[in-house]
Amino acid sequence: MKKKVFGRKFSRGTSGRIALFRSLVRALVLSGKITTTKARAKAVQGQIDKYVSHAKKGGVSLRRKVLAEMGNDRETVDKLFGKIAPVFLKRESGFTKITLLPGRKGDNAEMAMLEWVEQVQVEEKSDKKVSKSKT
């Protein structure tokens, strides 16, 4: 029986599937493009478009809704609302594109690159260690 399972299952339970989608969305927002399987890219594309649409509209309630769905990941939500949404103000939908890649070496799975349609400025994190001295 189907019982409330919408979309693809990916041989995971509900919590595992939610965690997979959150991590894919986070990776795309923070890095600008991700390489994953074609099925995963197609499954998460609609969710990403929904988040960008909410970010374009702005507002506290939509920000809280996206924040809750992203598991209270403030860094990702701030970047989505602050840097990514303003880039897509003229566009109504279709914020991401899927580019097909050659099959994966081990199992020949269909691979794809999911990236933003418009050029989004991505900041690289610097791995500076801040040492706190005890006095």
PDB file of C-alpha atoms in Angstrom:
ATOM      1  CA  MET A   1       0.000   0.000   0.000  1.00  0.00           C
ATOM      2  CA  LYS A   2       1.124   3.534  -0.678  1.00  0.00           C
ATOM      3  CA  LYS A   3       0.091   5.209   2.612  1.00  0.00           C
ATOM      4  CA  LYS A   4       1.101   8.874   2.504  1.00  0.00           C
ATOM      5  CA  VAL A   5       4.392   8.455   0.628  1.00  0.00           C
ATOM      6  CA  PHE A   6       4.621  11.149  -2.014  1.00  0.00           C
ATOM      7  CA  GLY A   7       7.507  11.277  -4.465  1.00  0.00           C
ATOM      8  CA  ARG A   8      10.502   9.009  -4.432  1.00  0.00           C
ATOM      9  CA  LYS A   9      11.398   6.795  -1.479  1.00  0.00           C
ATOM     10  CA  PHE A  10      15.126   6.146  -2.141  1.00  0.00           C
ATOM     11  CA  SER A  11      14.994   3.013   0.042  1.00  0.00           C
ATOM     12  CA  ARG A  12      14.840   5.147   3.175  1.00  0.00           C
ATOM     13  CA  GLY A  13      12.424   5.800   5.968  1.00  0.00           C
ATOM     14  CA  THR A  14      10.738   9.152   6.373  1.00  0.00           C
ATOM     15  CA  SER A  15      13.366  10.713   8.626  1.00  0.00           C
ATOM     16  CA  GLY A  16      16.230   9.520   6.425  1.00  0.00           C
ATOM     17  CA  ARG A  17      14.565  10.938   3.322  1.00  0.00           C
ATOM     18  CA  ILE A  18      13.953  14.291   5.020  1.00  0.00           C
ATOM     19  CA  ALA A  19      17.590  14.418   6.157  1.00  0.00           C
ATOM     20  CA  LEU A  20      18.782  13.621   2.627  1.00  0.00           C
ATOM     21  CA  PHE A  21      16.717  16.426   1.106  1.00  0.00           C
ATOM     22  CA  ARG A  22      17.835  18.907   3.789  1.00  0.00           C
ATOM     23  CA  SER A  23      21.477  18.103   3.169  1.00  0.00           C
ATOM     24  CA  LEU A  24      21.106  18.443  -0.601  1.00  0.00           C
ATOM     25  CA  VAL A  25      19.362  21.817  -0.260  1.00  0.00           C
ATOM     26  CA  ARG A  26      21.988  23.015   2.227  1.00  0.00           C
ATOM     27  CA  ALA A  27      24.839  21.954  -0.057  1.00  0.00           C
ATOM     28  CA  LEU A  28      23.303  23.747  -3.035  1.00  0.00           C
ATOM     29  CA  VAL A  29      22.679  26.965  -1.101  1.00  0.00           C
ATOM     30  CA  LEU A  30      26.153  27.051   0.434  1.00  0.00           C
ATOM     31  CA  SER A  31      28.240  25.896  -2.536  1.00  0.00           C
ATOM     32  CA  GLY A  32      26.212  26.923  -5.584  1.00  0.00           C
ATOM     33  CA  LYS A  33      26.208  23.530  -7.313  1.00  0.00           C
ATOM     34  CA  ILE A  34      26.128  19.878  -6.318  1.00  0.00           C
ATOM     35  CA  THR A  35      26.857  16.619  -8.079  1.00  0.00           C
ATOM     36  CA  THR A  36      24.431  13.837  -7.220  1.00  0.00           C
ATOM     37  CA  THR A  37      22.371  11.169  -8.929  1.00  0.00           C
ATOM     38  CA  LYS A  38      19.794  12.221 -11.488  1.00  0.00           C
ATOM     39  CA  ALA A  39      16.915  10.842  -9.414  1.00  0.00           C
ATOM     40  CA  ARG A  40      17.956  12.764  -6.295  1.00  0.00           C
ATOM     41  CA  ALA A  41      18.441  15.981  -8.265  1.00  0.00           C
ATOM     42  CA  LYS A  42      14.980  15.704  -9.812  1.00  0.00           C
ATOM     43  CA  ALA A  43      13.405  14.882  -6.450  1.00  0.00           C
ATOM     44  CA  VAL A  44      14.885  17.881  -4.624  1.00  0.00           C
ATOM     45  CA  GLN A  45      14.489  20.427  -7.439  1.00  0.00           C
ATOM     46  CA  GLY A  46      10.847  21.211  -6.654  1.00  0.00           C
ATOM     47  CA  GLN A  47      11.580  21.690  -2.975  1.00  0.00           C
ATOM     48  CA  ILE A  48      14.396  24.127  -3.761  1.00  0.00           C
ATOM     49  CA  ASP A  49      12.131  26.113  -6.079  1.00  0.00           C
ATOM     50  CA  LYS A  50       9.531  26.322  -3.318  1.00  0.00           C
ATOM     51  CA  TYR A  51      12.093  27.651  -0.823  1.00  0.00           C
ATOM     52  CA  VAL A  52      13.353  30.303  -3.268  1.00  0.00           C
ATOM     53  CA  SER A  53       9.768  31.402  -4.000  1.00  0.00           C
ATOM     54  CA  HIS A  54       9.146  31.813  -0.271  1.00  0.00           C
ATOM     55  CA  ALA A  55      12.404  33.738   0.082  1.00  0.00           C
ATOM     56  CA  LYS A  56      11.415  36.080  -2.767  1.00  0.00           C
ATOM     57  CA  LYS A  57       8.129  36.930  -1.066  1.00  0.00           C
ATOM     58  CA  GLY A  58       9.948  37.536   2.216  1.00  0.00           C
ATOM     59  CA  GLY A  59       8.129  38.036   5.470  1.00  0.00           C
ATOM     60  CA  VAL A  60       8.594  36.643   8.918  1.00  0.00           C
ATOM     61  CA  SER A  61       6.092  33.799   8.630  1.00  0.00           C
ATOM     62  CA  LEU A  62       7.624  32.412   5.425  1.00  0.00           C
ATOM     63  CA  ARG A  63      11.122  32.748   6.882  1.00  0.00           C
ATOM     64  CA  ARG A  64      10.042  30.773   9.943  1.00  0.00           C
ATOM     65  CA  LYS A  65       8.370  28.150   7.768  1.00  0.00           C
ATOM     66  CA  VAL A  66      11.532  27.620   5.703  1.00  0.00           C
ATOM     67  CA  LEU A  67      13.645  27.669   8.861  1.00  0.00           C
ATOM     68  CA  ALA A  68      11.492  24.935  10.403  1.00  0.00           C
ATOM     69  CA  GLU A  69      11.647  22.785   7.267  1.00  0.00           C
ATOM     70  CA  MET A  70      15.433  23.208   7.120  1.00  0.00           C
ATOM     71  CA  GLY A  71      15.810  21.962  10.694  1.00  0.00           C
ATOM     72  CA  ASN A  72      16.629  25.390  12.209  1.00  0.00           C
ATOM     73  CA  ASP A  73      19.697  25.822   9.993  1.00  0.00           C
ATOM     74  CA  ARG A  74      19.981  29.593  10.287  1.00  0.00           C
ATOM     75  CA  GLU A  75      23.095  29.925   8.106  1.00  0.00           C
ATOM     76  CA  THR A  76      21.403  28.344   5.097  1.00  0.00           C
ATOM     77  CA  VAL A  77      18.155  30.281   5.540  1.00  0.00           C
ATOM     78  CA  ASP A  78      19.976  33.605   5.948  1.00  0.00           C
ATOM     79  CA  LYS A  79      21.936  33.024   2.758  1.00  0.00           C
ATOM     80  CA  LEU A  80      18.798  31.925   0.920  1.00  0.00           C
ATOM     81  CA  PHE A  81      16.815  35.007   1.942  1.00  0.00           C
ATOM     82  CA  GLY A  82      19.709  37.488   1.821  1.00  0.00           C
ATOM     83  CA  LYS A  83      21.820  36.567  -1.205  1.00  0.00           C
ATOM     84  CA  ILE A  84      20.025  34.060  -3.418  1.00  0.00           C
ATOM     85  CA  ALA A  85      16.452  35.414  -3.479  1.00  0.00           C
ATOM     86  CA  PRO A  86      17.417  38.933  -4.691  1.00  0.00           C
ATOM     87  CA  VAL A  87      19.148  37.415  -7.724  1.00  0.00           C
ATOM     88  CA  PHE A  88      15.884  35.794  -8.876  1.00  0.00           C
ATOM     89  CA  LEU A  89      13.493  38.757  -8.464  1.00  0.00           C
ATOM     90  CA  LYS A  90      12.656  38.894 -12.198  1.00  0.00           C
ATOM     91  CA  ARG A  91      12.201  35.128 -12.526  1.00  0.00           C
ATOM     92  CA  GLU A  92       8.954  33.395 -11.518  1.00  0.00           C
ATOM     93  CA  SER A  93      10.144  29.781 -11.465  1.00  0.00           C
ATOM     94  CA  GLY A  94      12.858  27.485 -12.753  1.00  0.00           C
ATOM     95  CA  PHE A  95      15.617  28.623 -10.405  1.00  0.00           C
ATOM     96  CA  THR A  96      17.784  25.527 -10.873  1.00  0.00           C
ATOM     97  CA  LYS A  97      18.981  23.496 -13.815  1.00  0.00           C
ATOM     98  CA  ILE A  98      20.081  19.888 -14.105  1.00  0.00           C
ATOM     99  CA  THR A  99      23.052  19.049 -16.302  1.00  0.00           C
ATOM    100  CA  LEU A 100      23.550  15.359 -17.029  1.00  0.00           C
ATOM    101  CA  LEU A 101      27.005  13.875 -16.404  1.00  0.00           C
ATOM    102  CA  PRO A 102      28.594  10.525 -17.334  1.00  0.00           C
ATOM    103  CA  GLY A 103      27.605   7.508 -15.238  1.00  0.00           C
ATOM    104  CA  ARG A 104      29.218   6.844 -11.877  1.00  0.00           C
ATOM    105  CA  LYS A 105      32.234   4.575 -12.065  1.00  0.00           C
ATOM    106  CA  GLY A 106      31.179   1.948  -9.538  1.00  0.00           C
ATOM    107  CA  ASP A 107      27.576   1.214 -10.506  1.00  0.00           C
ATOM    108  CA  ASN A 108      27.050   3.323 -13.655  1.00  0.00           C
ATOM    109  CA  ALA A 109      24.293   5.322 -11.944  1.00  0.00           C
ATOM    110  CA  GLU A 110      23.029   8.335 -13.905  1.00  0.00           C
ATOM    111  CA  MET A 111      24.777  11.364 -12.440  1.00  0.00           C
ATOM    112  CA  ALA A 112      23.726  14.997 -12.700  1.00  0.00           C
ATOM    113  CA  MET A 113      24.886  18.411 -11.596  1.00  0.00           C
ATOM    114  CA  LEU A 114      22.270  20.623  -9.972  1.00  0.00           C
ATOM    115  CA  GLU A 115      23.095  24.331 -10.086  1.00  0.00           C
ATOM    116  CA  TRP A 116      21.467  27.751 -10.066  1.00  0.00           C
ATOM    117  CA  VAL A 117      20.285  29.171 -13.406  1.00  0.00           C
ATOM    118  CA  GLU A 118      21.545  32.677 -12.591  1.00  0.00           C
ATOM    119  CA  GLN A 119      25.055  33.399 -11.370  1.00  0.00           C
ATOM    120  CA  VAL A 120      24.899  33.461  -7.563  1.00  0.00           C
ATOM    121  CA  GLN A 121      27.851  34.835  -5.623  1.00  0.00           C
ATOM    122  CA  VAL A 122      29.129  32.070  -3.344  1.00  0.00           C
ATOM    123  CA  GLU A 123      31.517  32.945  -0.548  1.00  0.00           C
ATOM    124  CA  GLU A 124      34.222  30.451   0.277  1.00  0.00           C
ATOM    125  CA  LYS A 125      34.625  29.744   3.949  1.00  0.00           C
ATOM    126  CA  SER A 126      38.078  30.345   5.317  1.00  0.00           C
ATOM    127  CA  ASP A 127      39.274  27.786   7.805  1.00  0.00           C
ATOM    128  CA  LYS A 128      40.866  30.210  10.229  1.00  0.00           C
ATOM    129  CA  LYS A 129      41.277  28.797  13.662  1.00  0.00           C
ATOM    130  CA  VAL A 130      40.704  31.262  16.413  1.00  0.00           C
ATOM    131  CA  SER A 131      42.736  30.415  19.441  1.00  0.00           C
ATOM    132  CA  LYS A 132      41.549  31.593  22.798  1.00  0.00           C
ATOM    133  CA  SER A 133      44.291  32.086  25.315  1.00  0.00           C
ATOM    134  CA  LYS A 134      43.552  31.601  28.962  1.00  0.00           C
ATOM    135  CA  THR A 135      44.789  34.335  31.235  1.00  0.00           C
TER     136      THR A 135
END
